[in-house]
mmCIF file of C-alpha atoms and ligand atoms in Angstrom:
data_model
loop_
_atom_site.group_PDB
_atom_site.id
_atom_site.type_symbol
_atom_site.label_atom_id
_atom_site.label_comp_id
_atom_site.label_asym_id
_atom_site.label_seq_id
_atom_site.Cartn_x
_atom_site.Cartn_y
_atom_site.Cartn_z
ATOM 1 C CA UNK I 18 -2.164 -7.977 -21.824
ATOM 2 C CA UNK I 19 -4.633 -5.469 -20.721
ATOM 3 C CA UNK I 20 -7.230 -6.713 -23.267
ATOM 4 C CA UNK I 21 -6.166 -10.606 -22.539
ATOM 5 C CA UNK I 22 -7.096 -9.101 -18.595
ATOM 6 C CA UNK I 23 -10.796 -7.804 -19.635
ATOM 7 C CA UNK I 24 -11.202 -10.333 -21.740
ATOM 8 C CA UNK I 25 -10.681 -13.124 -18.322
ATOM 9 C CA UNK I 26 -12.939 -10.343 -16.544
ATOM 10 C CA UNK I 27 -15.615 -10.965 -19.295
ATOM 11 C CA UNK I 28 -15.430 -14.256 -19.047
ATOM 12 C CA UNK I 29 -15.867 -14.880 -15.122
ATOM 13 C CA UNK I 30 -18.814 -14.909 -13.194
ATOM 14 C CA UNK I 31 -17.396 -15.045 -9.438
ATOM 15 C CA UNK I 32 -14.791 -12.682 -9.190
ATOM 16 C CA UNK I 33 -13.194 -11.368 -5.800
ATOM 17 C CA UNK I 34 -11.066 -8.508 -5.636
ATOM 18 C CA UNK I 35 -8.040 -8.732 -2.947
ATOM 19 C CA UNK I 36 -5.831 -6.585 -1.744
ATOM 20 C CA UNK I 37 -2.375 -6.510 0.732
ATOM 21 C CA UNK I 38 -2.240 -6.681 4.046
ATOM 22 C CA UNK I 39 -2.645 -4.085 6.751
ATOM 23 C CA UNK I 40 -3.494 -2.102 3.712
ATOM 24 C CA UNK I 41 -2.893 1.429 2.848
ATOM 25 C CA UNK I 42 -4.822 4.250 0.638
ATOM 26 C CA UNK I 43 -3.513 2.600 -2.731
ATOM 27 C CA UNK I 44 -4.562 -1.105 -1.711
ATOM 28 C CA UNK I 45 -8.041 -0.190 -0.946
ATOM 29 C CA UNK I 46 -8.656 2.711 -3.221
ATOM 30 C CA UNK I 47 -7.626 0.341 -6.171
ATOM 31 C CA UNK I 48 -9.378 -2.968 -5.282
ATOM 32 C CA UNK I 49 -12.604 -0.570 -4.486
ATOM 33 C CA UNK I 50 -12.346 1.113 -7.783
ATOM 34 C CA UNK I 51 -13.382 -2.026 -9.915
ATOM 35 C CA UNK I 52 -16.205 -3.221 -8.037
ATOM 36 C CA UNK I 53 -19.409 -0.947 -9.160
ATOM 37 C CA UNK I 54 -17.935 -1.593 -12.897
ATOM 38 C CA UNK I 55 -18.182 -5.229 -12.326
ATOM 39 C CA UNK I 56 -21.433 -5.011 -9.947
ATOM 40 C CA UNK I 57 -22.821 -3.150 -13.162
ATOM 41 C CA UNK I 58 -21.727 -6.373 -15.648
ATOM 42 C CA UNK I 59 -23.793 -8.752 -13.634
ATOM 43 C CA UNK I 60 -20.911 -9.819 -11.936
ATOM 44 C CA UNK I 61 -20.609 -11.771 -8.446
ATOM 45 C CA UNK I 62 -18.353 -9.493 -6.613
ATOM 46 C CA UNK I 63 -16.383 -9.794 -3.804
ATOM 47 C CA UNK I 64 -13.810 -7.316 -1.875
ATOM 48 C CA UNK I 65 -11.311 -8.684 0.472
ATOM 49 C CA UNK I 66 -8.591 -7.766 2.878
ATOM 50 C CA UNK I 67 -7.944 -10.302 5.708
ATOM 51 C CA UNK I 68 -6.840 -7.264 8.180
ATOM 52 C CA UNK I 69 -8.700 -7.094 11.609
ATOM 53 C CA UNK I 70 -9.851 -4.349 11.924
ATOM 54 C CA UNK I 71 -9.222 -2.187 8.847
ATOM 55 C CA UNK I 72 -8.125 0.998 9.094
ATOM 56 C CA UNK I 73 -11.363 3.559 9.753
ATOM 57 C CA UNK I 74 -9.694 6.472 7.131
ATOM 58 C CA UNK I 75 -10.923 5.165 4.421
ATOM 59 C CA UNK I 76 -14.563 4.875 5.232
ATOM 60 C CA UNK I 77 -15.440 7.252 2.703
ATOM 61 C CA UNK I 78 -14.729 5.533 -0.298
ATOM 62 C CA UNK I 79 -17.199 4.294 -1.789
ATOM 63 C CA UNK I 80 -18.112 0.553 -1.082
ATOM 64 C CA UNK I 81 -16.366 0.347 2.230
ATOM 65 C CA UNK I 82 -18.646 -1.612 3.887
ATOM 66 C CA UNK I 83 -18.609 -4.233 1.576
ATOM 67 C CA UNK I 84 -14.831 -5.563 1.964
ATOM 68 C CA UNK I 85 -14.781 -8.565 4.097
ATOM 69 C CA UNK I 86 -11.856 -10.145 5.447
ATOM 70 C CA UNK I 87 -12.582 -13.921 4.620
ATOM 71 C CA UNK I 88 -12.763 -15.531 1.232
ATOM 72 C CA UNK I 89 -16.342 -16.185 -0.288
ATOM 73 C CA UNK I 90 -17.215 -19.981 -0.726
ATOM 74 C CA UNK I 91 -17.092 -19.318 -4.318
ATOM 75 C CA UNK I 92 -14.363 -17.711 -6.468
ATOM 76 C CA UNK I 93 -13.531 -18.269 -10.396
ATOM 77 C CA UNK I 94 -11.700 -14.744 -10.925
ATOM 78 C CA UNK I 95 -8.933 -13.904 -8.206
ATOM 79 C CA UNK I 96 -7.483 -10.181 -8.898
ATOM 80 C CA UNK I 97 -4.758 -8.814 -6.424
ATOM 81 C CA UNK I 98 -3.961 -4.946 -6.455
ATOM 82 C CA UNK I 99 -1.126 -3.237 -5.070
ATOM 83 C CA UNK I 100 0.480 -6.911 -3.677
ATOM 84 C CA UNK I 101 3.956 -7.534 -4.472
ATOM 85 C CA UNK I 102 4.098 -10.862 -3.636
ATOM 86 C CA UNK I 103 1.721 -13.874 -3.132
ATOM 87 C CA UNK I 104 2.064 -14.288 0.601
ATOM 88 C CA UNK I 105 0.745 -10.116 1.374
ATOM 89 C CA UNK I 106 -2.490 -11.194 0.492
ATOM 90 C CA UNK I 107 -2.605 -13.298 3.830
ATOM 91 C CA UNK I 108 -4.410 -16.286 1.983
ATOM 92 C CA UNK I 109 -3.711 -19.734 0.775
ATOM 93 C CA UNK I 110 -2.578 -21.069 -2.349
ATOM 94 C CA UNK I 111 -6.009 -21.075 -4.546
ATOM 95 C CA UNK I 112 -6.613 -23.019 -8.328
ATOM 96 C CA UNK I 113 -8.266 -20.117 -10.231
ATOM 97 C CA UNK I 114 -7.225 -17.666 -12.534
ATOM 98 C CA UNK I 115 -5.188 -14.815 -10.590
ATOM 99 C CA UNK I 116 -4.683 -11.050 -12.206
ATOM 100 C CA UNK I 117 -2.007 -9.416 -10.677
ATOM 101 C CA UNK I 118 -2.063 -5.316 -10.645
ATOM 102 C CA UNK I 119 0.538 -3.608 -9.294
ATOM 103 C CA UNK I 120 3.344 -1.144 -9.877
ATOM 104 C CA UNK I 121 6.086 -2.318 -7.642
ATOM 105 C CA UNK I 122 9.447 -2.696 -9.312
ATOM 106 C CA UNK I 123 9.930 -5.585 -7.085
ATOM 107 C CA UNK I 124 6.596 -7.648 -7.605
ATOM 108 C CA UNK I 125 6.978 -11.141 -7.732
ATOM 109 C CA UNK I 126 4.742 -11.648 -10.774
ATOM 110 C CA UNK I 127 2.706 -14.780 -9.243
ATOM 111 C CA UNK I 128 -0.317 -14.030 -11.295
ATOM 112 C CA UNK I 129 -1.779 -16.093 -14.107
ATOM 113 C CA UNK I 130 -1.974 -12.150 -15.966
ATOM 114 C CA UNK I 131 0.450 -9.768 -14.534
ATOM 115 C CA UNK I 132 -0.753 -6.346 -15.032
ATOM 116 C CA UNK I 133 2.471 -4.543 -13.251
ATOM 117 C CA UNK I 134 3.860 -1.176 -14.495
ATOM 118 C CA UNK I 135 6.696 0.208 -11.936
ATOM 119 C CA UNK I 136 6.761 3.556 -14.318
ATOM 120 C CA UNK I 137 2.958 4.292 -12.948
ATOM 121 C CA UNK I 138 2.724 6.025 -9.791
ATOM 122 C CA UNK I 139 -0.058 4.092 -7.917
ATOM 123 C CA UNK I 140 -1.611 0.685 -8.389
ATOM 124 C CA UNK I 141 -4.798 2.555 -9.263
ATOM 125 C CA UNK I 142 -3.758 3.622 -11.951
ATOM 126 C CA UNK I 143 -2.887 0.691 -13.344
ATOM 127 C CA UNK I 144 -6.800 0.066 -12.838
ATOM 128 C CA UNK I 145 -6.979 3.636 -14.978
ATOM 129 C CA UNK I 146 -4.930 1.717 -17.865
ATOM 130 C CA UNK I 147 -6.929 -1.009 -17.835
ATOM 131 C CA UNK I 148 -9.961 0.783 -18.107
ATOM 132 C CA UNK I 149 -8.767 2.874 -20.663
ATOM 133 C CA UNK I 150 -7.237 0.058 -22.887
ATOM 134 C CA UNK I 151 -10.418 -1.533 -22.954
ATOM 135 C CA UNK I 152 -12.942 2.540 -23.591
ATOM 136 C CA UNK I 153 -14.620 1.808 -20.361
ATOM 137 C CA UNK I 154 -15.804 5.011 -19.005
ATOM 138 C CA UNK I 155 -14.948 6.781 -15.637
ATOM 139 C CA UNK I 156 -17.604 7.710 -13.258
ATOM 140 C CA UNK I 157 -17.378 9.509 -10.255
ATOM 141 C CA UNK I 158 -17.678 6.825 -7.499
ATOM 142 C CA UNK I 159 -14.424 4.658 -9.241
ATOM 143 C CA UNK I 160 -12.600 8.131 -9.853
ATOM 144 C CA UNK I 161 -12.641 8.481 -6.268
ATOM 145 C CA UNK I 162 -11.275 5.301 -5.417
ATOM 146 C CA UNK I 163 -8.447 6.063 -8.164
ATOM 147 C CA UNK I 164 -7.881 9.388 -6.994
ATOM 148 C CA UNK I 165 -7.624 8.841 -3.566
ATOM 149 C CA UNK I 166 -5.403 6.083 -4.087
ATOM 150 C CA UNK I 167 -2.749 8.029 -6.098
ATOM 151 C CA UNK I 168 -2.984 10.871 -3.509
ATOM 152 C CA UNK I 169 -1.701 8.513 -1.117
ATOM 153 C CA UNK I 170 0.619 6.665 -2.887
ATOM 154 C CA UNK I 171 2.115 10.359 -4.008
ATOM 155 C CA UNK I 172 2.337 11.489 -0.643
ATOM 156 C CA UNK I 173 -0.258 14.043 -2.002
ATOM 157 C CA UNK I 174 1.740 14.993 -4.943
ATOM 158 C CA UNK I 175 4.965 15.270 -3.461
ATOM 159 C CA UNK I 176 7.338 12.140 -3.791
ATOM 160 C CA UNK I 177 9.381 10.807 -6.817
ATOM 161 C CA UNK I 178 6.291 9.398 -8.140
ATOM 162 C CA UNK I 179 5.242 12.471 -9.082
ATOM 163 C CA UNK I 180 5.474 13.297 -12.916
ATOM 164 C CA UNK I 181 3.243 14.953 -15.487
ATOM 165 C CA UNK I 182 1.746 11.883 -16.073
ATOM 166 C CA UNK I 183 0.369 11.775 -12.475
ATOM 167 C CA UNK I 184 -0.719 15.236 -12.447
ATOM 168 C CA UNK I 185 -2.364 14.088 -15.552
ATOM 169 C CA UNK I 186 -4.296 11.214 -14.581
ATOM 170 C CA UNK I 187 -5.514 13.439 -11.531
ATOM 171 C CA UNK I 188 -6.443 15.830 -13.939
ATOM 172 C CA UNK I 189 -8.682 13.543 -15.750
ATOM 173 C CA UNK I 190 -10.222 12.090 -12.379
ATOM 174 C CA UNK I 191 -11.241 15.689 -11.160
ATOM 175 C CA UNK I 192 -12.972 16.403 -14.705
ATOM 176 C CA UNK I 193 -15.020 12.491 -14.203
ATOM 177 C CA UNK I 194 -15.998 14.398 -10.986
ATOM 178 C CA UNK I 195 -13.521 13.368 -8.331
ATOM 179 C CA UNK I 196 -13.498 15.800 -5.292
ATOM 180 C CA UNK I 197 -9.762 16.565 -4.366
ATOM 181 C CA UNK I 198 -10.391 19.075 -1.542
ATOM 182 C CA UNK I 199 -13.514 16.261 0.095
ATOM 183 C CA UNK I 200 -10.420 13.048 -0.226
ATOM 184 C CA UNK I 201 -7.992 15.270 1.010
ATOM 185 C CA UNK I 202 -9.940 16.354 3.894
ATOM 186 C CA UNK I 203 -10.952 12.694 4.923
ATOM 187 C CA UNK I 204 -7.886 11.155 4.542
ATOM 188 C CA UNK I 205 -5.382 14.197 6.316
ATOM 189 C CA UNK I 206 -7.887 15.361 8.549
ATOM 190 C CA UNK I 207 -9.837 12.659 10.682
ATOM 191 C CA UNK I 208 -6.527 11.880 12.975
ATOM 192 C CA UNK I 209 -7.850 10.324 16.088
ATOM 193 C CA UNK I 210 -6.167 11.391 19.454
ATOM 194 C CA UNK I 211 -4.548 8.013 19.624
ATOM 195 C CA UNK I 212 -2.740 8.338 16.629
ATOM 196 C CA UNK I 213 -1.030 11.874 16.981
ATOM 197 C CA UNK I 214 -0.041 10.000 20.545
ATOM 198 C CA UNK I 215 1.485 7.644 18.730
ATOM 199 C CA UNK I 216 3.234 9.929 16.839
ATOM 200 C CA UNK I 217 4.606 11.951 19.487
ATOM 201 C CA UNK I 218 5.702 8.759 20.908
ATOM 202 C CA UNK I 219 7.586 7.590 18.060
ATOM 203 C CA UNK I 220 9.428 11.218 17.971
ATOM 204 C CA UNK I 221 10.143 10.295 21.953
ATOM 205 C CA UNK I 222 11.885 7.365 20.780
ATOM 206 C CA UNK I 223 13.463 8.371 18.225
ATOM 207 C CA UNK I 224 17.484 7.040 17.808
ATOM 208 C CA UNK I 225 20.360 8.830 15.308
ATOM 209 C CA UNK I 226 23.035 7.464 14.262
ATOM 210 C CA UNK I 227 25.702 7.557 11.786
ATOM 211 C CA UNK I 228 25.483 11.391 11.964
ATOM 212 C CA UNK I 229 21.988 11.557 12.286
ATOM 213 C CA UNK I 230 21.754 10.674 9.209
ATOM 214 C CA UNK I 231 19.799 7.040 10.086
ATOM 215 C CA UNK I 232 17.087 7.855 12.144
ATOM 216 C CA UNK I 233 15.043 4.351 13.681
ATOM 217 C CA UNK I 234 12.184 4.079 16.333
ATOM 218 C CA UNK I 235 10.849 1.115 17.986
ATOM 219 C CA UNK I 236 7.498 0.915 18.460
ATOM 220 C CA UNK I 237 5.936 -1.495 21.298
ATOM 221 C CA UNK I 238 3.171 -4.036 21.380
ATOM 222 C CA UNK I 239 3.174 -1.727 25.192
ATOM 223 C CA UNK I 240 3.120 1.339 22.922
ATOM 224 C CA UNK I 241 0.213 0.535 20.800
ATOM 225 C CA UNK I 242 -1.967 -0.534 24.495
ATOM 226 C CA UNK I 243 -0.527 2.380 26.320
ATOM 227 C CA UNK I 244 -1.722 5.209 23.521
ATOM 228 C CA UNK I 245 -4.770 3.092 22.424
ATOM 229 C CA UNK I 246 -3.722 3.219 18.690
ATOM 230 C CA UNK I 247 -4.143 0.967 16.103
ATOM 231 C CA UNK I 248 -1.863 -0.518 14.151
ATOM 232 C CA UNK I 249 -2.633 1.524 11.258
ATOM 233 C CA UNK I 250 -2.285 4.577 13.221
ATOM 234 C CA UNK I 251 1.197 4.280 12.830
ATOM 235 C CA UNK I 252 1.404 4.394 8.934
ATOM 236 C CA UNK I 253 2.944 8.025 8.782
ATOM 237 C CA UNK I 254 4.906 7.509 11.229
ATOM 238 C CA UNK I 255 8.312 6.418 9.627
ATOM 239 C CA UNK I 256 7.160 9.850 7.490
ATOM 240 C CA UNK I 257 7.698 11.685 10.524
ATOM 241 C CA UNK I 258 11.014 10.125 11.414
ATOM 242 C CA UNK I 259 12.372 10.583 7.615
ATOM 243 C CA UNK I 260 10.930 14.160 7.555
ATOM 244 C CA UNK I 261 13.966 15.550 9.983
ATOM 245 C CA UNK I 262 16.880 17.491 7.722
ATOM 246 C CA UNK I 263 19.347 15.376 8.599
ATOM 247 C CA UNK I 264 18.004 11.804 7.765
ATOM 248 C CA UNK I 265 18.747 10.063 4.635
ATOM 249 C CA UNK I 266 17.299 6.753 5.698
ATOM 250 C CA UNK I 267 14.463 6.101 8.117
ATOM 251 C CA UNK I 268 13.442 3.019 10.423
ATOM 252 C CA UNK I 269 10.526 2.173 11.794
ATOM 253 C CA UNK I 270 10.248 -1.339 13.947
ATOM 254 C CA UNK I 271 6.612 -2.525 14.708
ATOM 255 C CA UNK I 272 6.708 -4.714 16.783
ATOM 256 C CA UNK I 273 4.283 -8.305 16.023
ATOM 257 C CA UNK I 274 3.304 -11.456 18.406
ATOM 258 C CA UNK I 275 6.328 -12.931 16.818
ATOM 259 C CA UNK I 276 8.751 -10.144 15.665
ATOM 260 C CA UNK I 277 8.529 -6.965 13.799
ATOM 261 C CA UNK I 278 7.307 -5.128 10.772
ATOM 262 C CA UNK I 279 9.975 -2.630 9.497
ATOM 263 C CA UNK I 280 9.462 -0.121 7.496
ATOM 264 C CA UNK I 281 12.171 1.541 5.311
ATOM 265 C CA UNK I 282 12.109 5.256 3.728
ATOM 266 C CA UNK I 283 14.819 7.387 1.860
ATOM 267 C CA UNK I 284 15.108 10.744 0.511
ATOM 268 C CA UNK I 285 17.131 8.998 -2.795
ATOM 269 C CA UNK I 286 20.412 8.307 -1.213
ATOM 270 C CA UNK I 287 19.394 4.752 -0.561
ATOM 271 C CA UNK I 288 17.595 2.649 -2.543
ATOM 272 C CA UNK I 289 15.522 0.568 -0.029
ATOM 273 C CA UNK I 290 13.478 -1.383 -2.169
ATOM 274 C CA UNK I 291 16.959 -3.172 -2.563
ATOM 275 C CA UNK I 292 17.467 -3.505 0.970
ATOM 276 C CA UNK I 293 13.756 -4.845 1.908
ATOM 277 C CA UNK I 294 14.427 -7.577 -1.068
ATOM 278 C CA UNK I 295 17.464 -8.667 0.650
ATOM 279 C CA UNK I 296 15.358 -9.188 3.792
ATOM 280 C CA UNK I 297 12.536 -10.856 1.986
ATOM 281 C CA UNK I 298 10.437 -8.362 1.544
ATOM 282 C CA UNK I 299 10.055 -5.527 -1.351
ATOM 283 C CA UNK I 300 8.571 -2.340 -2.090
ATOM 284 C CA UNK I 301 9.894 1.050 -3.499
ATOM 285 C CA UNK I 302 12.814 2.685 -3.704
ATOM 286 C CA UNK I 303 11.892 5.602 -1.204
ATOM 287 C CA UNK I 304 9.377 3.019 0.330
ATOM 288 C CA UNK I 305 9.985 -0.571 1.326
ATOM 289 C CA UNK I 306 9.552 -2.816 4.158
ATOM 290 C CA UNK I 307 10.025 -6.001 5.211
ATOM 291 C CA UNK I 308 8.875 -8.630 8.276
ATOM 292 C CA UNK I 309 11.139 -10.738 10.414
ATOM 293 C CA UNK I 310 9.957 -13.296 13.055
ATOM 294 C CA UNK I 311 12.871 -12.390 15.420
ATOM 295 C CA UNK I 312 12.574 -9.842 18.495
ATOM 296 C CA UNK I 313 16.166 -8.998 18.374
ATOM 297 C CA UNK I 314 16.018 -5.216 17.123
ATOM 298 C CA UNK I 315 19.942 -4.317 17.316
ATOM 299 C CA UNK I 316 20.904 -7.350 15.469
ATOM 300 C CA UNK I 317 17.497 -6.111 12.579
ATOM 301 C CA UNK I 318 18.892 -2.773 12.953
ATOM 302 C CA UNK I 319 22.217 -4.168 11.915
ATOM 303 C CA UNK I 320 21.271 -5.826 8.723
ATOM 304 C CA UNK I 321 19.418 -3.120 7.304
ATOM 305 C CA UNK I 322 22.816 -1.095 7.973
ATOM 306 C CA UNK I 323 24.784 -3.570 6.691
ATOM 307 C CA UNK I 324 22.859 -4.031 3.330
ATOM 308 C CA UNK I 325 22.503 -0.230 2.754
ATOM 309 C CA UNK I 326 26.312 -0.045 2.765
ATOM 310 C CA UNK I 327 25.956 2.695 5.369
ATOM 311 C CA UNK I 328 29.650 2.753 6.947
ATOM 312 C CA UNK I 329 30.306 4.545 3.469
ATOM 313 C CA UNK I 330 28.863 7.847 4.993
ATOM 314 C CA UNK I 331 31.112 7.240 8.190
HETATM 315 P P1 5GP D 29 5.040 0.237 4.463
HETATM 316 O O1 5GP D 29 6.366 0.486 5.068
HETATM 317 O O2 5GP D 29 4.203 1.469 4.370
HETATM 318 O O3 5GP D 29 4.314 -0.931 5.047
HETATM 319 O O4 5GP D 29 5.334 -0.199 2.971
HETATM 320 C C1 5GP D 29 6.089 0.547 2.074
HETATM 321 C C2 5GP D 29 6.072 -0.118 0.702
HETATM 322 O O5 5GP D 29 6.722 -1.385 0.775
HETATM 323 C C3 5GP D 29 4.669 -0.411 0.174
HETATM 324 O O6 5GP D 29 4.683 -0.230 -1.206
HETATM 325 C C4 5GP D 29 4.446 -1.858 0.552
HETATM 326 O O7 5GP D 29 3.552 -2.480 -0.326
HETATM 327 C C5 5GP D 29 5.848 -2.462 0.470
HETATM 328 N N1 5GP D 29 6.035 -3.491 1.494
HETATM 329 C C6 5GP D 29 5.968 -3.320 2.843
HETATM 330 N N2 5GP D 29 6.185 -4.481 3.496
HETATM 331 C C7 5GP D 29 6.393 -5.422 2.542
HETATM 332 C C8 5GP D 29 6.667 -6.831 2.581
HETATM 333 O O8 5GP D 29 6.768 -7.476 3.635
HETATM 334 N N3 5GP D 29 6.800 -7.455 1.366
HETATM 335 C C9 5GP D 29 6.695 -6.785 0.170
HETATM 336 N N4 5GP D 29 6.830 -7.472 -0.972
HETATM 337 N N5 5GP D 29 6.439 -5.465 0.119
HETATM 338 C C10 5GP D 29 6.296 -4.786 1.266
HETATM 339 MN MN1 MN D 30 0.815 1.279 -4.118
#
């Protein structure tokens, strides 16, 4: 499959590289990480997530400034990375070849190749495998990509993801020249005022229940105006809300024009990919999320309880 993949690569001259969206570290860090390898095969290459605007923190990967957020007139090669299903990629249906890389366990497998490995821990390094099934060397600018894209996707090394494997594949980034301490500093370390407001607010609004052992937030269209953040500002926080002792499952409600984002995190207990399914979305187990176009939040609340099977812990 991962030769079949290059050998589709090899063969197409237009080729655009997509990723999810309101994309995270993993989403951009992966979709970035191909394009100087193609750039360098004499390939027409273009990067695209349709989010408006995208989120500043990663700036400093390399080839930023080329993602655009609208198709080019001209594609033969579609490849999606980190997108579990069709629809996150926020475009419609198109007739061309479509490689899908991913590693969630509930992807939808709507590519013409499906490159999807729920054992790796980041989408990126599914882009690692590919490149390595096919002795295409690292160099430092797509090593950074890859590694930051695994840091994030890891929660820097520290969720269920992480395995000797991962350490492994960070270990061989690092040695093609990858700066750990330089991603690390740009990704955890550029907050902007707005988002730590956004962040208190969330801890402000924060709601246990069932022994403090669900833990939900709502955040506001009002909130997002009132604390001048973005909506990716708020990425880490359903981290914060999962991070107290006593919660097993965290909520986080964002609210859209039309209804809400949710986003759904576990220490184990829960499996939430399972839960986000059922709502007609997907994800991981620790990490999953869903949309609904309804601004009822007790009766969304509800559901999610109801499909985790949480009156067991009552
Ligand atoms: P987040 O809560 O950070 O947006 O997403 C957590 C995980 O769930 C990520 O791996 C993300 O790709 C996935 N995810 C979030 N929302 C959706 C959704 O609406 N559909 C699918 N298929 N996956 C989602
Ligand atoms: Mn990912």
């Amino acid at each position: 499959m991962y030769q079949k993949a290059w050998q589709l690569i090899t063969r197409s001259h237009y080729i655009t590289l997509i990723s999810h969206v309101n994309p995270d570290g993993d989403a951009l860090g992966s979709s970035l990480s191909l394009y100087p390898i193609l750039k360098d095969m004499g390939k027409k290459v273009s990067i695209v997530n349709v989010t408006t605007p995208l989120p500043i923190r990663y700036d400093f990967l390399p080839n930023y400034d080329k993602i655009k957020n609208t198709l080019p007139s001209r594609v033969d090669l579609l490849i999606s990375f980190d997108c579990g299903s069709y629809d996150r990629l926020g475009i419609a249906p198109l007739d061309v070849p479509l490689i899908n890389i991913d590693h969630h366990i509930t992807n939808t497998r709507y590519g013409t190749l499906n490159l999807i490995d729920a054992h790796e821990p980041s989408a990126s390094s599914v882009v690692l495998k590919l490149l390595h099934e096919n002795a295409i060397p690292l160099r430092r600018d797509v090593a950074t990509c890859i590694y930051a894209a695994l840091a994030e996707d890891t929660g820097f090394f520290s969720y269920e993801n992480v395995t000797a494997h991962a350490f492994g594949i960070a270990a061989e980034l690092i040695r093609a020249k990858a700066d750990p301490v330089t991603i690390a500093k740009n990704l955890k370390e550029r907050n902007s005022l707005a988002k730590l407001r956004l962040e208190a607010l969330t801890i402000d609004k924060l709601h246990l229940i069932y022994h403090a052992m669900v833990g939900y937030a709502v955040l506001t269209l009002e909130d997002f105006a009132a604390t001048g953040a973005l909506r990716s500002d708020s990425d880490a926080c359903v981290d914060i809300i999962r991070s107290l002792a006593t919660v097993e499952l965290a909520i986080l409600l964002i609210e859209e024009h039309d209804g809400f984002k949710v986003s759904l995190r576990s220490k184990g207990e829960v499996d939430v990919s399972q839960i986000a399914l059922s709502l007609g979305g997907g994800g991981h187990k620790r990490a999953a999320g869903f949309t609904v176009k309804s601004k009822n939040r007790e009766e969304i609340i509800e559901k999610i309880m109801e499909k985790a099977g949480i009156e067991a812990y009552e």
